[in-house]
Structures are given as C-alpha cells and as structure tokens.
Amino acid sequence: MAKPLGRRFWAVWTGSAVSYLGEGLLFGAVPVLAASLTRDARLISVTDALQQAGWLLLGLVSGVVADRLPRLSIMWVANAARALFAGVFAALVAAGDASMPLIYGLGFLLGLAAPFFDNASSAVLPELVPPAEFQRANSLTQMALALAANLLGPVVGTATYVIWPAAPFGFAALAYAAGALVTAVVSRRAPGRAAHTGDVGPLQLVRDGLSYLLHHRVLRTLATAVGVVNFVTSAAIAVLVLYVLQLLHLPESAYGLVMASFAAGALLGAVLTARFTLRVGERRSVLVALAMFGLATVVLGAWPQVVVSFAAFALVGFFSMVWNITVNSYRQRIVPLDLLGRVTSVFRMLAFLAMPLGALGGGLFAHAVGLQWTYVAGGILLLVTTVLALRPLREMPNGPAGPEAAG
C-alpha cells in the first residue's frame, strides 16, 4: 500500500498546478494572437524561440541559485514575476496595443523566469517525499502539468481569446499569482533547505554540476537525446498553428483542441507510466518513447488528416509522460541532493539549448520546403537518434527503480 505523500507535497503540488494553468492559457492564446497579426511562419516561430532563450541566458545561473537558496522561495518569486508580466501584457492587449514586438517581449520575459521555477520545482521534490515515492510524485506532477498546461489551459486560452483577446492573458496573470501565493505560504511555514556550498564560487559550482553530468554516460546520453527531441518539438510547435489552419483546415478555435489531444494522451501516460516501466523496464521505456516520438512526427507530416493527426498528438503526449517521469525519477535518485539543482540545470540547459534553434529552424524550413516536409524530416531525425542511443543507454538499469552507480 502506498504511503501518503504528506500535506507539504500536496500544497506545493497545488501551487505548481495552478501555475501550469497559467502556462497553458498563454500556450493556447499567444500563437493565435500572433497568427491574427501575421501568417509568416518565420515571424511566428520567433515567439517560441525568444521564450526558450531564457534557458540559454540563465539556465546555469538558475541551477546555482537552486542549490544555494531555499527552492520553495525561488518558485514563488518566479511565479510572482510571471504574474506581473502577464498582467501588464493583458492590459496592453485590452488597450488595443497588440503587436509582434509586444508578443516577443512577453515571450522573452517569461523565458527569463521559467528556468528558476523549473529547476527549483524539480530539485525540491526529494525534500518533500522519500526516494521510494519519487516515481509516484513525479507522475502526479506530470499529471497536473498535462491537465492544466496541455488540456485545460490551451482550450480555455483559445476559447476566451475568441470572446475577448485580453481575457486569457489576464487569467494567466491570476493563475501565476495564485500559484505564487500558495507556494509562498508553504515556504514561510517550512522554507526547506539550501545546499551547503561553503565558500565555493558560482563558477566552480557550475563546473561541479557540468562535470557530474558529462562524466555520467547515461545522463549525458539522455540530455543529448532530449535535446534532439526538443529541437524537433520546438520546430513542430513553432508552426503548429499554421499546421492546424492550413493543413488540417480547422478554425483558430480548434488550436486548443489539437493540444487537448496531446494532453489526453499525456494524462493517460501519467496514470500508466508506473505500470509501463514495471513491465518494460526503465531503459526500454525511454527508448520506446524516443522511437514513438519519431514515428508520430513522421505521421503528422505524411498524413495531415484530422483523425490521424489527433491520434499522433495523443501518442506523443502519452510517451512524453513516460519519458519525463522515468528520466526525472532516475535523475533524482542518482544525483546527490546538494548537486541536484546544478545537475538539473545543466541537463535542462543541454536539453533546452536546441529549442530556440528548433523554433527558428522550423519556421525557416517550413517557409522553404513546406509544413509537411518539416514534420517528416523531424521524425526521421528522432528515429536516427533512437538508434544512436541504443548502445550508450545499455548502462541504464532496466528495472523500474533498480540500484544505480552514481558515476
């Protein structure tokens, strides 16, 4: 029988879930707003690229901060900043001042805050639950992410945008503010721990995290593989609104429904990942997920039909949960707690490094050769990556939670 995860975990989970809703609202509304201003794939793709640029600028810094300061405090401050950015943007849209430069500015500012929240939220989990509950806690966190950021958020974001363009941005500001408030209360009652890094300078702290990951073959391979996944995914998402409008011939309001199909698969994946990894094993789970990403992306490009595309998005959603839960739990088990923030930041830095490039590349590639070939080429790249990952991932244990060497 599973042990209770505790009030502190559930409080932090609630605050995170509400903030994920804010992300989803923006994820649904921003591309539709951009598409109302331009149909140029290159200009639309810049929005996503700028949002991911925060990882390039502050990804490593956020890891050091997550290992030096209480992680719950970092989470609520980051959410408070995002609430401010979204609130100001909502006011400008309501005043009729929407423009592509304004959208670029919002994406950039949100991107600066995201690494601090993401690194702290991942690194704080071992402070909230014991190692035996990592997979269950990660499953619940990913379930909240899928439900709020990928299902409810985009659908509500696009629907409320049609009613009043400023509405989803105002709701996002309120969601971020609520998430910040809940986490701030938990932080004040039990602030958590900050790692004891002594008099070591920030640069050496970054080097320690980088060295740990680069000398760990499995983590290094996983980070490289997810970098390729993020490159292809960012390219696909950057032009997804055009895929929906031009290839599927659906209205703007259907953009959120496409993301809902992804979220439906993700929810199912969050529920079934523990059983899946128990039956298949950790190593095979991540390899199967990687292969399914490639197959689904090829299908999206080769057969742009509504039913087929929705099924492919659901498949990607399912295996994104298998990947995220398995990889996050593995990393949290093997990395020492005092290093976890920095190793997580380096892992995600390597993973997210490709996202702005993918977003820009997707726009340029789609403009040059068309939307369909953009998806087909991305899928082939993912399938090749799966083959190349087979050998180095042999060192990853294939049990659901087997012992690992922290080398």
PDB file of N, CA and C in Angstrom, residues 11 16 74 88 100 127 170-171 181-182 199 209 227 242 265 279 296 319 329 383 393 401:
ATOM      1  N   ALA A  11       0.525  20.675  -0.984  1.00  0.00           N
ATOM      2  CA  ALA A  11       0.437  22.133  -1.068  1.00  0.00           C
ATOM      3  C   ALA A  11       1.316  22.654  -2.204  1.00  0.00           C
ATOM      4  N   SER A  16       1.957  24.529  -7.888  1.00  0.00           N
ATOM      5  CA  SER A  16       2.531  24.274  -9.210  1.00  0.00           C
ATOM      6  C   SER A  16       1.447  24.056 -10.248  1.00  0.00           C
ATOM      7  N   ILE A  74      12.333  30.331  -4.304  1.00  0.00           N
ATOM      8  CA  ILE A  74      12.619  30.600  -5.714  1.00  0.00           C
ATOM      9  C   ILE A  74      11.361  30.405  -6.553  1.00  0.00           C
ATOM     10  N   VAL A  88       0.594  42.872 -17.166  1.00  0.00           N
ATOM     11  CA  VAL A  88       0.886  44.058 -17.975  1.00  0.00           C
ATOM     12  C   VAL A  88       0.528  43.804 -19.436  1.00  0.00           C
ATOM     13  N   MET A 100       3.506  42.264 -32.816  1.00  0.00           N
ATOM     14  CA  MET A 100       4.502  41.200 -32.755  1.00  0.00           C
ATOM     15  C   MET A 100       5.652  41.559 -31.816  1.00  0.00           C
ATOM     16  N   GLU A 127      13.070  16.836  -1.247  1.00  0.00           N
ATOM     17  CA  GLU A 127      12.855  17.396   0.085  1.00  0.00           C
ATOM     18  C   GLU A 127      11.437  17.124   0.586  1.00  0.00           C
ATOM     19  N   GLY A 170      -5.105  37.888 -18.895  1.00  0.00           N
ATOM     20  CA  GLY A 170      -5.487  38.286 -17.544  1.00  0.00           C
ATOM     21  C   GLY A 170      -5.674  37.085 -16.632  1.00  0.00           C
ATOM     22  N   PHE A 171      -6.317  36.041 -17.157  1.00  0.00           N
ATOM     23  CA  PHE A 171      -6.492  34.816 -16.370  1.00  0.00           C
ATOM     24  C   PHE A 171      -5.144  34.164 -16.049  1.00  0.00           C
ATOM     25  N   LEU A 181       1.173  32.633  -4.383  1.00  0.00           N
ATOM     26  CA  LEU A 181       0.644  32.797  -3.030  1.00  0.00           C
ATOM     27  C   LEU A 181       0.674  31.478  -2.262  1.00  0.00           C
ATOM     28  N   VAL A 182       0.207  30.406  -2.907  1.00  0.00           N
ATOM     29  CA  VAL A 182       0.177  29.103  -2.236  1.00  0.00           C
ATOM     30  C   VAL A 182       1.583  28.650  -1.858  1.00  0.00           C
ATOM     31  N   ASP A 199      32.380  28.261   0.734  1.00  0.00           N
ATOM     32  CA  ASP A 199      32.897  29.464   0.088  1.00  0.00           C
ATOM     33  C   ASP A 199      33.195  29.252  -1.390  1.00  0.00           C
ATOM     34  N   GLY A 209      28.465  20.843 -11.344  1.00  0.00           N
ATOM     35  CA  GLY A 209      27.275  20.252 -11.952  1.00  0.00           C
ATOM     36  C   GLY A 209      27.544  19.762 -13.359  1.00  0.00           C
ATOM     37  N   GLY A 227      17.631  16.757 -26.085  1.00  0.00           N
ATOM     38  CA  GLY A 227      17.938  17.957 -26.858  1.00  0.00           C
ATOM     39  C   GLY A 227      17.437  17.836 -28.291  1.00  0.00           C
ATOM     40  N   LEU A 242      -0.074  27.086 -37.886  1.00  0.00           N
ATOM     41  CA  LEU A 242      -0.232  27.058 -39.338  1.00  0.00           C
ATOM     42  C   LEU A 242      -0.591  25.653 -39.823  1.00  0.00           C
ATOM     43  N   GLY A 265      -3.573  12.155 -24.196  1.00  0.00           N
ATOM     44  CA  GLY A 265      -2.559  11.100 -24.199  1.00  0.00           C
ATOM     45  C   GLY A 265      -1.606  11.236 -23.028  1.00  0.00           C
ATOM     46  N   ARG A 279       6.645  -3.164 -16.353  1.00  0.00           N
ATOM     47  CA  ARG A 279       6.569  -4.265 -17.315  1.00  0.00           C
ATOM     48  C   ARG A 279       7.729  -4.218 -18.311  1.00  0.00           C
ATOM     49  N   ALA A 296       5.516   9.215 -34.643  1.00  0.00           N
ATOM     50  CA  ALA A 296       4.349  10.098 -34.641  1.00  0.00           C
ATOM     51  C   ALA A 296       4.606  11.368 -35.448  1.00  0.00           C
ATOM     52  N   PHE A 319       3.733   9.228 -24.570  1.00  0.00           N
ATOM     53  CA  PHE A 319       5.138   8.867 -24.371  1.00  0.00           C
ATOM     54  C   PHE A 319       5.984  10.020 -23.845  1.00  0.00           C
ATOM     55  N   SER A 329      12.711  10.756 -12.434  1.00  0.00           N
ATOM     56  CA  SER A 329      12.877   9.889 -11.267  1.00  0.00           C
ATOM     57  C   SER A 329      14.280   9.307 -11.223  1.00  0.00           C
ATOM     58  N   LEU A 383      14.143   9.228 -35.164  1.00  0.00           N
ATOM     59  CA  LEU A 383      14.352   7.795 -35.321  1.00  0.00           C
ATOM     60  C   LEU A 383      15.841   7.466 -35.384  1.00  0.00           C
ATOM     61  N   LEU A 393      22.943   3.720 -23.740  1.00  0.00           N
ATOM     62  CA  LEU A 393      21.935   3.524 -22.699  1.00  0.00           C
ATOM     63  C   LEU A 393      21.909   2.100 -22.149  1.00  0.00           C
ATOM     64  N   ALA A 401      13.155   0.615 -10.634  1.00  0.00           N
ATOM     65  CA  ALA A 401      13.841   1.502  -9.680  1.00  0.00           C
ATOM     66  C   ALA A 401      15.054   0.777  -9.119  1.00  0.00           C
TER      67      ALA A 401
END
